[in-house]
XYZ file of C-alpha atoms in Angstrom:
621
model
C 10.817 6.958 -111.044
C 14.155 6.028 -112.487
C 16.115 8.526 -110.003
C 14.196 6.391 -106.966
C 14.985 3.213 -108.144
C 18.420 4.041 -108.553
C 18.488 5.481 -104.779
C 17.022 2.219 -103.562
C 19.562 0.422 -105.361
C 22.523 2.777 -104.052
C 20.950 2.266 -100.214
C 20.143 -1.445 -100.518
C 22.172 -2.513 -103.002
C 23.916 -5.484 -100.704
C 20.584 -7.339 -100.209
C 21.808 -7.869 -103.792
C 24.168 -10.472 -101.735
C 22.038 -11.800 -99.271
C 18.441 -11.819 -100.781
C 18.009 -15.854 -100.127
C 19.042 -15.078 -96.393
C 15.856 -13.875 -95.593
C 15.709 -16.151 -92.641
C 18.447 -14.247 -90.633
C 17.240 -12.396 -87.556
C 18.360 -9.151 -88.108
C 18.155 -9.273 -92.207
C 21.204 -8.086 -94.371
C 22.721 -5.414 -93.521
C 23.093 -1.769 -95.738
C 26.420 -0.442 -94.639
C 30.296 -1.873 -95.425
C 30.400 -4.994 -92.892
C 30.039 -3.563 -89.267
C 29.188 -4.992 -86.142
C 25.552 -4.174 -86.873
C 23.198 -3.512 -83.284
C 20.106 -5.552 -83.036
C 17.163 -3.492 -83.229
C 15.978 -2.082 -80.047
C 11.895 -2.050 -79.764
C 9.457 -1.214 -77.256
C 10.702 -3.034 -74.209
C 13.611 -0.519 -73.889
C 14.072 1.549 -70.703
C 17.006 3.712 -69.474
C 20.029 1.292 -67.281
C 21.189 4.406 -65.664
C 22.522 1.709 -62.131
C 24.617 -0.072 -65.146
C 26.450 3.131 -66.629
C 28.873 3.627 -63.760
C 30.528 -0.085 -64.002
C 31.837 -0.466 -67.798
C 35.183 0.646 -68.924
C 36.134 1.626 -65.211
C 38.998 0.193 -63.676
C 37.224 -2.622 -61.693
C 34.738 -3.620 -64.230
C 32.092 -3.975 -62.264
C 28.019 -3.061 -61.950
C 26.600 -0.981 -59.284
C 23.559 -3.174 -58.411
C 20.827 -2.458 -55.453
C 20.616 -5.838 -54.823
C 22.210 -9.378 -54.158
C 24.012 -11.144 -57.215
C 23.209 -15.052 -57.055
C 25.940 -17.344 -59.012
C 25.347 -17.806 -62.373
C 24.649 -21.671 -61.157
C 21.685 -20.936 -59.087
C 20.258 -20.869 -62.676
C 22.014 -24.058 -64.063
C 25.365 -22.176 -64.906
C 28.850 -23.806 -65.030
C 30.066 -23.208 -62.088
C 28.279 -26.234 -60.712
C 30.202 -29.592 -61.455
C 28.240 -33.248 -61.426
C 29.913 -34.764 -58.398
C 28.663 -38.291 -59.963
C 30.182 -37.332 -63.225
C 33.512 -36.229 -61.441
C 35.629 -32.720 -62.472
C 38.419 -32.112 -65.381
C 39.897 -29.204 -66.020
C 37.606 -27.888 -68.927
C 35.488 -26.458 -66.400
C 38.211 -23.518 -66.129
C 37.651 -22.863 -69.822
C 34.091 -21.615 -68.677
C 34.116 -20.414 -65.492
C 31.811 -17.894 -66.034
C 33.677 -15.703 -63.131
C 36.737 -15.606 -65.894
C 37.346 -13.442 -68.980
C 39.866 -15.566 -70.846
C 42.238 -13.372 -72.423
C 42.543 -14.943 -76.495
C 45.670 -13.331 -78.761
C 46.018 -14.587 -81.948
C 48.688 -13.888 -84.117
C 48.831 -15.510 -87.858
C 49.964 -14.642 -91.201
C 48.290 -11.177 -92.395
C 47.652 -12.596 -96.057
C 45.891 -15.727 -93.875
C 43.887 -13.750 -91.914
C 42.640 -11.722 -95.163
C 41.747 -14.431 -96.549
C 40.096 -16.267 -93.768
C 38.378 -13.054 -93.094
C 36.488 -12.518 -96.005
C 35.268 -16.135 -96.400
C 31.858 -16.254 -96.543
C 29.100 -18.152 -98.154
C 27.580 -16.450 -101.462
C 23.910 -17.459 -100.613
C 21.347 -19.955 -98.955
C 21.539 -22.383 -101.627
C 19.424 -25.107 -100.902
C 19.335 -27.094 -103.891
C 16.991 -29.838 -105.564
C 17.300 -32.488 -106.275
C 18.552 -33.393 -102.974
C 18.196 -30.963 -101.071
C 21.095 -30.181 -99.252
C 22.842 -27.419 -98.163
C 26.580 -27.114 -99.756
C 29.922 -27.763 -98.163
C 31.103 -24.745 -95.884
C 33.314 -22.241 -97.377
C 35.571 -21.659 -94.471
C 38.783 -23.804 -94.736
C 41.910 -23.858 -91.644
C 45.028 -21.672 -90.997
C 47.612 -21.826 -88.869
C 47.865 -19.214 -86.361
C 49.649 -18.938 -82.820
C 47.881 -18.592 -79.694
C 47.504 -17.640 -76.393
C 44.789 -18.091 -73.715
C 45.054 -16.495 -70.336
C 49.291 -16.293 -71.088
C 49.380 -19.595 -71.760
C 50.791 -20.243 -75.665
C 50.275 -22.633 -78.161
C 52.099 -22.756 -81.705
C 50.730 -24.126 -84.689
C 46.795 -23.877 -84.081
C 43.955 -24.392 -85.897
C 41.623 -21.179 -86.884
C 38.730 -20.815 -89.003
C 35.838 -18.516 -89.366
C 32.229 -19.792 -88.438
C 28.681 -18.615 -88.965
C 26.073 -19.347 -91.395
C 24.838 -15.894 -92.147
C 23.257 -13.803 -89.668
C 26.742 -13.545 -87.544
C 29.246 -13.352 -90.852
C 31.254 -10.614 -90.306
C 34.694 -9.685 -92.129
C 35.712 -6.668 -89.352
C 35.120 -9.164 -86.550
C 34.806 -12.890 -87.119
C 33.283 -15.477 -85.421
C 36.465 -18.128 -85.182
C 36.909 -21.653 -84.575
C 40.279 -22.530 -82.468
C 41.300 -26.510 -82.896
C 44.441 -26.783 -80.777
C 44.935 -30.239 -82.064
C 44.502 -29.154 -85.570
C 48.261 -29.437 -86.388
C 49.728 -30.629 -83.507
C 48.458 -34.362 -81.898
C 47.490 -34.456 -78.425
C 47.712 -30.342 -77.894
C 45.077 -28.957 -75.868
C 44.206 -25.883 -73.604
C 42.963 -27.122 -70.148
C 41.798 -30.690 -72.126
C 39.274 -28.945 -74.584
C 40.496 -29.312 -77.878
C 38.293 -26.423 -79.047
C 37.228 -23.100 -78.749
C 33.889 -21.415 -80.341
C 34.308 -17.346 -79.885
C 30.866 -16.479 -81.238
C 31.415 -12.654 -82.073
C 27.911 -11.245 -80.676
C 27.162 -9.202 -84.118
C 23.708 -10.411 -83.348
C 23.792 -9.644 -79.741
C 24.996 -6.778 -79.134
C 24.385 -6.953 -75.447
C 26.587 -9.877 -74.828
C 24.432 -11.889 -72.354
C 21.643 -13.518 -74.453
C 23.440 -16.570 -75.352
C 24.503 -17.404 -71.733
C 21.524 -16.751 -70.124
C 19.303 -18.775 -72.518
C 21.805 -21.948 -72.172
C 21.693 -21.591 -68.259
C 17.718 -21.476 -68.212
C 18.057 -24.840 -70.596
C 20.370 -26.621 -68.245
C 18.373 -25.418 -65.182
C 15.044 -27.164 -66.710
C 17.199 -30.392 -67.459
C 18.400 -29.818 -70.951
C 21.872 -30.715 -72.016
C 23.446 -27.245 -73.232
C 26.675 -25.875 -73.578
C 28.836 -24.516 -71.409
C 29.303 -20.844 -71.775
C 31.399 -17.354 -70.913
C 33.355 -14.695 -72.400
C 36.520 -13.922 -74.033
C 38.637 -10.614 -74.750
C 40.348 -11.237 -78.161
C 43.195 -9.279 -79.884
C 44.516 -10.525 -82.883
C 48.145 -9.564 -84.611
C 47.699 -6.351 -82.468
C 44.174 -5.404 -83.063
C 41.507 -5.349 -79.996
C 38.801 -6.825 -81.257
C 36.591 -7.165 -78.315
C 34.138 -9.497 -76.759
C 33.346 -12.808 -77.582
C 30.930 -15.271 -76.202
C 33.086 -18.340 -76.105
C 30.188 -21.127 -76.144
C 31.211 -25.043 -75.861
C 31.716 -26.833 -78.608
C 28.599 -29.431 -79.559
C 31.277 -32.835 -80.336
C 32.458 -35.940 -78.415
C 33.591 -34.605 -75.093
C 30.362 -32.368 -74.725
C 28.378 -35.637 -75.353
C 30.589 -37.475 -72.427
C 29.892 -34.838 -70.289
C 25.756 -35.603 -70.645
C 25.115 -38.724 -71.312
C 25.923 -42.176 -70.186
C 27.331 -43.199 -73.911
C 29.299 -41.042 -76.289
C 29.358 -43.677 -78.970
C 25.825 -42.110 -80.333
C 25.061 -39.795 -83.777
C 24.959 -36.021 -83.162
C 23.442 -34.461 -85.907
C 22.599 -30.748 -86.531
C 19.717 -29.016 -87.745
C 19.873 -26.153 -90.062
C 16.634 -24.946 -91.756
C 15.862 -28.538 -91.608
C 12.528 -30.398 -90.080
C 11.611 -34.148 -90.255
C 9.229 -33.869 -93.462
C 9.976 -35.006 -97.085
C 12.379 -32.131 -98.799
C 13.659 -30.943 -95.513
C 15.865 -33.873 -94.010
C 18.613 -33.412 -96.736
C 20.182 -30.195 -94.775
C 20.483 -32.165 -91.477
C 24.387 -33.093 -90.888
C 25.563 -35.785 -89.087
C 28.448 -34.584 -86.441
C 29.675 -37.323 -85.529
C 30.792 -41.038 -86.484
C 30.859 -39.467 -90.259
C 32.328 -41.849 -91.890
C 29.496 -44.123 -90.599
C 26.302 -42.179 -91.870
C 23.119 -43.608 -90.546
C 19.665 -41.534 -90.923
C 17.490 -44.380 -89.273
C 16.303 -42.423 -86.650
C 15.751 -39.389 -88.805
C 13.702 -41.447 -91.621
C 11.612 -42.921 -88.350
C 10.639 -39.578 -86.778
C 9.899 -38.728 -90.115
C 7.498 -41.731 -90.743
C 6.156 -41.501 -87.189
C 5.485 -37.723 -87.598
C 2.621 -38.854 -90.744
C 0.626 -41.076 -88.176
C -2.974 -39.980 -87.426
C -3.662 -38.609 -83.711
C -4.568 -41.863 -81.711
C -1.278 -43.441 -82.619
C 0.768 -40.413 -82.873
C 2.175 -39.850 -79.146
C 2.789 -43.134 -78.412
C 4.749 -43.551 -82.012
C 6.708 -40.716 -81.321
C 7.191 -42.204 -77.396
C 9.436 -45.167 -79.225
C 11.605 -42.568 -81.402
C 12.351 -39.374 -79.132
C 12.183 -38.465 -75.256
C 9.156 -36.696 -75.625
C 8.907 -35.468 -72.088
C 12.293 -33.934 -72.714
C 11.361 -32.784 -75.495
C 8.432 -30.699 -74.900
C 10.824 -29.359 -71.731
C 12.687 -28.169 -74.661
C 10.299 -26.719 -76.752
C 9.033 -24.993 -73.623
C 12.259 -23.524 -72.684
C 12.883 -21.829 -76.451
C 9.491 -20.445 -76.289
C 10.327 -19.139 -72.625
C 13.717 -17.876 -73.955
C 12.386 -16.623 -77.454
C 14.318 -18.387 -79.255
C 12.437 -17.878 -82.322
C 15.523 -18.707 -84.524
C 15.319 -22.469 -83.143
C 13.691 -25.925 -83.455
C 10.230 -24.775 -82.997
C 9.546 -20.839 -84.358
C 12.403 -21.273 -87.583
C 13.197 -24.978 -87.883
C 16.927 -23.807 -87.491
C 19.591 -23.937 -85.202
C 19.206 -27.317 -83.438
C 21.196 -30.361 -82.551
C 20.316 -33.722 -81.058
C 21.258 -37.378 -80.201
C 20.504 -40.341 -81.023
C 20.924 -41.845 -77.318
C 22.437 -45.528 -77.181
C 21.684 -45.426 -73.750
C 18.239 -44.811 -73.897
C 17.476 -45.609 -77.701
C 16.064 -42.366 -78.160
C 16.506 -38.937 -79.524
C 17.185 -36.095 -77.080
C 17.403 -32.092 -78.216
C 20.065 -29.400 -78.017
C 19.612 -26.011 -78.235
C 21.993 -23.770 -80.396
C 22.429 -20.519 -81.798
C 20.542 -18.326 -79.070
C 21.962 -15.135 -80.208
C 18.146 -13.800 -80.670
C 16.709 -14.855 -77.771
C 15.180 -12.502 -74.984
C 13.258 -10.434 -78.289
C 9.825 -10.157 -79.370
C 9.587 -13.307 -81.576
C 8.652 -12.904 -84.684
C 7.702 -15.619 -87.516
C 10.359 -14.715 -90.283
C 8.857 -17.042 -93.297
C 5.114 -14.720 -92.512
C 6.338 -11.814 -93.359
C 8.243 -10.968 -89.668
C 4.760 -10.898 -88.107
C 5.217 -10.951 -83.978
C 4.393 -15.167 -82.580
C 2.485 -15.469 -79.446
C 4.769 -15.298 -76.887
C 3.337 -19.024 -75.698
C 3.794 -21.115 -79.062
C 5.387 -21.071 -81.918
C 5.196 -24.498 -83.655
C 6.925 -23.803 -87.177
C 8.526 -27.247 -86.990
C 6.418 -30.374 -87.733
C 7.071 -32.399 -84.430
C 6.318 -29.430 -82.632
C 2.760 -28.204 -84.958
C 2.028 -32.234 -84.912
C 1.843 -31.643 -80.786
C 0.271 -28.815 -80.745
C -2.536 -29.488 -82.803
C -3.113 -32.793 -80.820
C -5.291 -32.199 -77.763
C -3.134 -34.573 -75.558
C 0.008 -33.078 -76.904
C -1.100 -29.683 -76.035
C -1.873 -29.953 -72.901
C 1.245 -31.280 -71.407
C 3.148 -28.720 -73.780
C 1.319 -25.596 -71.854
C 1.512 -27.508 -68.575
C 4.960 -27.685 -69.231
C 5.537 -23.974 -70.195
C 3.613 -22.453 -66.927
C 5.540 -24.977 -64.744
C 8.239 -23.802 -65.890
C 7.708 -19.765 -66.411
C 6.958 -20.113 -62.561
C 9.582 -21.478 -61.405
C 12.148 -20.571 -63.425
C 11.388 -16.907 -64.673
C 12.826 -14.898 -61.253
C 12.769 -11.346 -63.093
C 15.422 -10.607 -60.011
C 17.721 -13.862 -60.735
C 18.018 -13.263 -64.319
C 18.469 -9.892 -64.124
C 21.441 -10.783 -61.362
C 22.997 -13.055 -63.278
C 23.112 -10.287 -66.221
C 24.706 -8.278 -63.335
C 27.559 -10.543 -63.612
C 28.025 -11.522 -66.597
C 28.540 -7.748 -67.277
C 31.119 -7.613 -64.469
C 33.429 -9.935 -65.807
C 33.403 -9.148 -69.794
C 32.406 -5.382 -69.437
C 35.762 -3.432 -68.851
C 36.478 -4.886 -72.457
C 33.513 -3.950 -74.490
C 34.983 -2.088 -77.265
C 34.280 2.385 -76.849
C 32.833 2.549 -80.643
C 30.211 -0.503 -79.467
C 29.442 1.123 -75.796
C 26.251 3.261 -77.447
C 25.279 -0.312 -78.929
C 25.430 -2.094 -75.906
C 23.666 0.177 -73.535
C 21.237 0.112 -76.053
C 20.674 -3.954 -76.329
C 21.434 -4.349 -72.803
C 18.477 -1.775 -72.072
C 16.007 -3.826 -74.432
C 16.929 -7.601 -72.890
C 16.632 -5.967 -69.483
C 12.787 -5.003 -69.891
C 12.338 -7.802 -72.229
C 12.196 -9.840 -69.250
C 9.556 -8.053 -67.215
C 7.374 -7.535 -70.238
C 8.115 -11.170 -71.660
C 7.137 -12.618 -68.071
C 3.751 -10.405 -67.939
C 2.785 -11.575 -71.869
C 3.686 -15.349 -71.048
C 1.429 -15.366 -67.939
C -1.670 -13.511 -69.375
C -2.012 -16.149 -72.420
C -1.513 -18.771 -70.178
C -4.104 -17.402 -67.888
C -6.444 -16.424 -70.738
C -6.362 -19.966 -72.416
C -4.689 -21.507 -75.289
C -3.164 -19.381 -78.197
C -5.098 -20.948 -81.158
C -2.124 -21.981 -83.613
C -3.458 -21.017 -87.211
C -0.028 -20.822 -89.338
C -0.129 -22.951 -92.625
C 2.730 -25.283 -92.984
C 6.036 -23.462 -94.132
C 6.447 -24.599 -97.707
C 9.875 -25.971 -98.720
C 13.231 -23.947 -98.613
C 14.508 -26.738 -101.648
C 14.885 -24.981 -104.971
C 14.675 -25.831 -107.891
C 15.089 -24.372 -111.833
C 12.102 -22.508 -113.267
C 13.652 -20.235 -115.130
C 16.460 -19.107 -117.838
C 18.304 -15.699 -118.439
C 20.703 -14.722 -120.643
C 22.247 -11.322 -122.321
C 24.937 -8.834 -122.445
C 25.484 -5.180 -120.695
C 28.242 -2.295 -121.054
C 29.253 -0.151 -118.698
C 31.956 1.323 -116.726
C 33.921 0.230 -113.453
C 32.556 3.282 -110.871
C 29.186 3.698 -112.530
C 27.653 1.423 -109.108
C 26.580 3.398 -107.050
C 24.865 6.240 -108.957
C 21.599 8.053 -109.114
C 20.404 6.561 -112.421
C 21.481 2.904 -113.003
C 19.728 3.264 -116.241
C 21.884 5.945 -117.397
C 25.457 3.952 -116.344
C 24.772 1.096 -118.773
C 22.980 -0.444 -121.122
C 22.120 -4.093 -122.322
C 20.292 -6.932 -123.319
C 18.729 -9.576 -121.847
C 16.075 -12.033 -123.007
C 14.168 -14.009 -119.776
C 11.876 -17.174 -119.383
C 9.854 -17.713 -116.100
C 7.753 -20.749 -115.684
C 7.596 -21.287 -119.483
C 6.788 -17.851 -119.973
C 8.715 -15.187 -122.363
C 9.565 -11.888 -120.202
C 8.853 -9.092 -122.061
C 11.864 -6.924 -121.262
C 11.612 -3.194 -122.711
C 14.658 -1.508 -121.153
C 17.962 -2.694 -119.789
C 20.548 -1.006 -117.536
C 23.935 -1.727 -116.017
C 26.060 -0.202 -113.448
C 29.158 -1.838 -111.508
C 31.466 -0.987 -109.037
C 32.563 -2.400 -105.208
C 30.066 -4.132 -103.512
C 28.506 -2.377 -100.530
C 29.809 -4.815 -97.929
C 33.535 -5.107 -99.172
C 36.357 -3.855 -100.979
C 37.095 -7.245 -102.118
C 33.921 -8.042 -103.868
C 32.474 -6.335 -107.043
C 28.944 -6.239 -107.752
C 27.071 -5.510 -111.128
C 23.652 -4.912 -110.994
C 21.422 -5.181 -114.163
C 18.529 -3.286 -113.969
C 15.735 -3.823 -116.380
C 12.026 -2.714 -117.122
C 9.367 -4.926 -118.205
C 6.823 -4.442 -120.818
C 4.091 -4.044 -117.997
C 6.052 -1.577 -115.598
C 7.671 -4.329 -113.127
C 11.354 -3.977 -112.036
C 13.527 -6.468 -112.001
C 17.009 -6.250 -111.605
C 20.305 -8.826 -111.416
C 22.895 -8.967 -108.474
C 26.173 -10.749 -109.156
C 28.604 -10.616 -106.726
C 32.453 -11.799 -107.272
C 35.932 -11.203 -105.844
C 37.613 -8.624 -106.662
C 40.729 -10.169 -108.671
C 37.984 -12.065 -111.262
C 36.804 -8.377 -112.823
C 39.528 -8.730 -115.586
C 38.954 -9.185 -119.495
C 38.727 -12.698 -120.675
C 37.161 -14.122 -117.094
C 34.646 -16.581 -116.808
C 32.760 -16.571 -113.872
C 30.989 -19.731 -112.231
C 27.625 -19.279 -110.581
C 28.248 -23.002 -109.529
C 31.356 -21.830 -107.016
C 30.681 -20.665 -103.420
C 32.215 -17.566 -104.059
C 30.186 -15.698 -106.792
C 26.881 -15.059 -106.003
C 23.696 -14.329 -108.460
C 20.275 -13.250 -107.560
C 17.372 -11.802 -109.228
C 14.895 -9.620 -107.383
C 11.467 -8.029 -107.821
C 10.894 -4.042 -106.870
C 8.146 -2.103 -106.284
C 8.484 1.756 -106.424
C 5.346 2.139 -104.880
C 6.824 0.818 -101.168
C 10.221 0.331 -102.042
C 9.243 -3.269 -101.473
C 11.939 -6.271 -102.863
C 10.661 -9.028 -103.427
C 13.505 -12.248 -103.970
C 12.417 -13.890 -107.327
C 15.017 -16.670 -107.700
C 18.946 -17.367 -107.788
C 21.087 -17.985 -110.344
C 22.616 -21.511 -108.949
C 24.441 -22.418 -112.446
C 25.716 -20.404 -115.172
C 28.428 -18.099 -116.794
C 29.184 -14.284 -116.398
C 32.051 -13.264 -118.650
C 33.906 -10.515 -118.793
C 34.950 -9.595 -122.937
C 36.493 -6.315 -121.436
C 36.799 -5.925 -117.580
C 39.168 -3.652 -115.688
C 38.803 -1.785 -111.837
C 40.352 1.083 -112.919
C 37.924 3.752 -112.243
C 36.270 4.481 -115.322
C 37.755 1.606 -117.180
C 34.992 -0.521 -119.523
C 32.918 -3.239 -118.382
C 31.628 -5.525 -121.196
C 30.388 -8.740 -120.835
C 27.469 -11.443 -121.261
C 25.793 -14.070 -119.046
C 23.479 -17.113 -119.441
C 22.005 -18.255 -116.101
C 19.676 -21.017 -114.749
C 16.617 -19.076 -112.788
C 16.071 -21.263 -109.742
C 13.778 -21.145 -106.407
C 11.527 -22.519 -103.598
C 8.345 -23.801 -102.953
C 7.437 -24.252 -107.280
């Protein structure tokens, strides 16, 4: 038994890293940070009519029929005649690959590169999610030829899209220099795909949003190199601030908040950011929805009537059920924005994040079981409608108005067609089996999607039976402390048990842990070769596994260290595994605490002593 543990820890030693992300579409990944594919299921079918066009010298797909413009579904290449035209518009003409090169300081782009954050700490009492990790460089740019000095980069993503061999980035022209902007946007957002490996879901999920009457962003492609390196596509998506909110409504002077693993119940507000007017912070309309959301049925509709645009809304929950956007508002509780409307006094809804559309949809927090492919009501305001006979009804009105005239297998699959034309002559050669691949899978999603959506609309309502998520907000239930020896190299190795050895005393929910055998190993972690990881194995007195991941750079394994649970940058988790099905199950984090090192070197070989004494915190206690 010991040799398979220790193979399971050698394979999936980096969920070690990311076992609190378990919301992230495509889980953690097993292999030194690549630009992971998404999984390709049973929708996928050969593309042999797209082979011919990528990496040729036109760039273009051989197609039997027609190609509409992307804005016969809502694309930007339509401008508001009321609203008038400026020059952003050229930033995402979706006919144009912009052409990005970045050049900064290599030490700067190390370092910006391996930012990430060390887990999904959501902490009680408040409930909030931390500051982000990334922080600004100074780079110089160019977009299409046209170069700017002294620009603002940063890396984005939350988890699912953090990448260290190819970054999502943030460009601020005006970052450093007042008043500098490319084609007056201010920004960039070059969303790095590593979710989408296809390219096109983002796009086409925004267009179908706009096309039903949904503000969403703007959105193409870009071609980046940076300080020499090719580093492929991006999906250069509009930013969500001020000038987005001019361009859709009447009156910018309005809050824009954003959603992330948040929903309008007690415990769940406290991760909800306010994007704009910051240093004003006002949660009125948040703390109403929230009241109005805990009214019985006969008052409920009309309650929520005075707080949000609730014929919007349910065009919006229609369209990310239409668009599987499982990883939004309604299926995850993740991944939305919206505003608080002066104009109007009420609350409209933005879509983000729609890497993972066009997928089966899945709901993550029940074990990844596939959602009906008609509702998925994860979020209160969403359950609270559904379960409400009035609310329901418009809801699948809404949806089948709205799969019919709206999901054109031909017109989506056409404006795939072009998107491909523009970006694919620049889809890297080691991501081309990848692509195919995803491209394939979104391809037949959309007949098969289309087909699934009809029948349960046809056959009746999808009873919704899902129990209430429980909350994401942690807090302590647990202690740990002890002391291990073992060598730098010993992680990974086919016995963890023979690498090291320690001690470590536990308590769980009041409860002594009866711990009869300790291990240690510790070496690079799997995902980096500026991160170490130690793992702690350890046997309990009736046959569990548990076993300790901390994660910390590289430069902190050195004798005499102390090591901070409390920063962003060191990471501690504790995990549950069964041999039986090589099952882990996440037990808690260590949010607060010490790790240090009495005798610490990365020489290969060299010592590793140390002790720690952790806090044992997690959800839904």
């Amino acid at each position: 038994m010991k040799a398979l543990v220790s193979r399971w820890f050698h394979r999936f030693g980096t969920l070690g890293l990311c076992w609190m992300m378990v919301w992230v579409q495509s889980g953690c990944d097993t292999t030194r940070d690549s630009d992971a594919a998404a999984s390709v299921g049973q929708d996928s079918g050969p593309i042999d009519a797209y082979q011919g066009g990528l990496n040729s010298d036109q760039g273009t797909l051989e197609s039997d029929g027609g190609v509409p413009s992307a804005s016969d579904l809502g694309g930007p290449d339509l401008v508001d005649a009321s609203r008038g035209s400026d020059r952003s518009d050229e930033v995402y003409a979706r006919t144009t690959l912009l052409e990005v090169n970045i050049e900064m300081d290599p030490a700067d782009y190390n370092a910006l590169r391996f930012q990430r954050r060390a887990g999904l700490n959501i902490l009680a009492p408040e409930c909030t999610l931390p500051p982000s990790p990334y922080t600004w460089f100074s780079a110089r740019v160019s977009v299409n030829g046209e170069q700017f000095e002294n620009v603002g980069i940063r890396k984005k993503g939350f988890f699912g899209s953090v990448s260290a061999s190819k970054p999502s980035f943030k460009v601020k022209f005006d970052k450093y220099v007042d008043d500098q902007t490319y084609l007056d946007m201010k920004r960039l957002t070059l969303n790095n795909s590593r979710q989408d490996p296809a390219f096109v879901r983002q796009c086409l999920s925004y267009d179908l949003f706009r096309a039903a009457g949904i503000a969403a962003p703007r959105c193409n492609f870009a071609h980046v190199v940076l300080n020499g390196e090719d580093m492929g596509v991006y999906v250069n998506v509009e930013s969500l601030k001020k000038p987005f909110i001019r361009r859709n409504f009447d009156d910018d002077e309005g809050n824009l908040y954003e959603g992330t693993l948040s929903d309008f119940r007690v415990g769940w507000t406290g991760t909800i950011r306010q994007k704009t007017n910051e240093d004003e912070p006002n949660f009125d309309s948040i703390n109403a929805l929230t009241d109005a959301l805990q009214e019985p049925d006969d008052r409920l509709l009309d309650r929520l009537s005075e707080i949000i645009d609730l014929d919007a809304f349910i065009t919006f929950w229609a369209v990310e059920i239409m668009v599987a956007h499982w990883d939004g508002y309604s299926g995850n509780t993740n991944n939305f924005h919206f505003y608080d409307d002066p104009t109007s006094g009420l609350i409209q809804f933005i879509p983000w994040g729609t890497d993972g559309t066009f997928q089966t949809p899945i709901l993550f927090f029940e074990e990844r079981q596939p959602a009906p492919r008609t509702v998925n009501a994860a979020g209160l305001l969403c359950r609270r409608l559904y379960l409400h006979p009035e609310g329901r009804r418009r809801y699948l009105e809404r949806l089948a108005s709205l799969v019919d005239t709206h999901w054109r297998v031909d017109e989506l699959e056409a404006s795939i067609d072009e998107m491909v034309s523009v970006f694919g002559s620049a889809v890297r050669a080691n991501r081309l089996d990848a692509f195919y691949d995803n491209l394939t899978y979104v391809l037949n999603f959309l007949e098969s999607h289309g087909v699934a959506m009809r029948y349960e609309l046809e056959v009746g309502p999808i009873e919704w039976t899902v129990d209430l998520r429980g909350g994401l907000c942690q807090s302590e239930f647990g202690s740990a402390s002890g002391q291990f020896e073992t060598t730098w190299g010993s992680f990974p190795n086919d016995d963890l048990f023979e690498t090291g050895t320690g001690m470590l005393s536990m308590t769980l929910d009041e409860q002594d842990i009866n711990v009869e055998r300790v291990g240690s190993a510790m070496g690079f972690q799997p995902e980096s070769d500026r991160a170490a990881q130690l793992i702690i194995p350890m046997v309990l007195q009736d046959g569990q596994i548990y076993f300790f991941v901390m994660v910390v750079p590289l430069e902190s394994v050195r004798t005499g260290v102390e090591i901070d649970f409390g920063a962003e940058e060191n990471f501690c988790g504790v995990n549950i595994f069964n041999p039986r099905n090589n099952a882990v199950t996440p037990l808690g984090g260590c949010h607060q605490g010490i790790l240090t090192f009495d005798e610490a070197s990365t020489v290969n070989g060299a010592p590793i002593r140390g002790r720690f004494d952790v806090g044992v915190w997690g959800g839904g206690r």
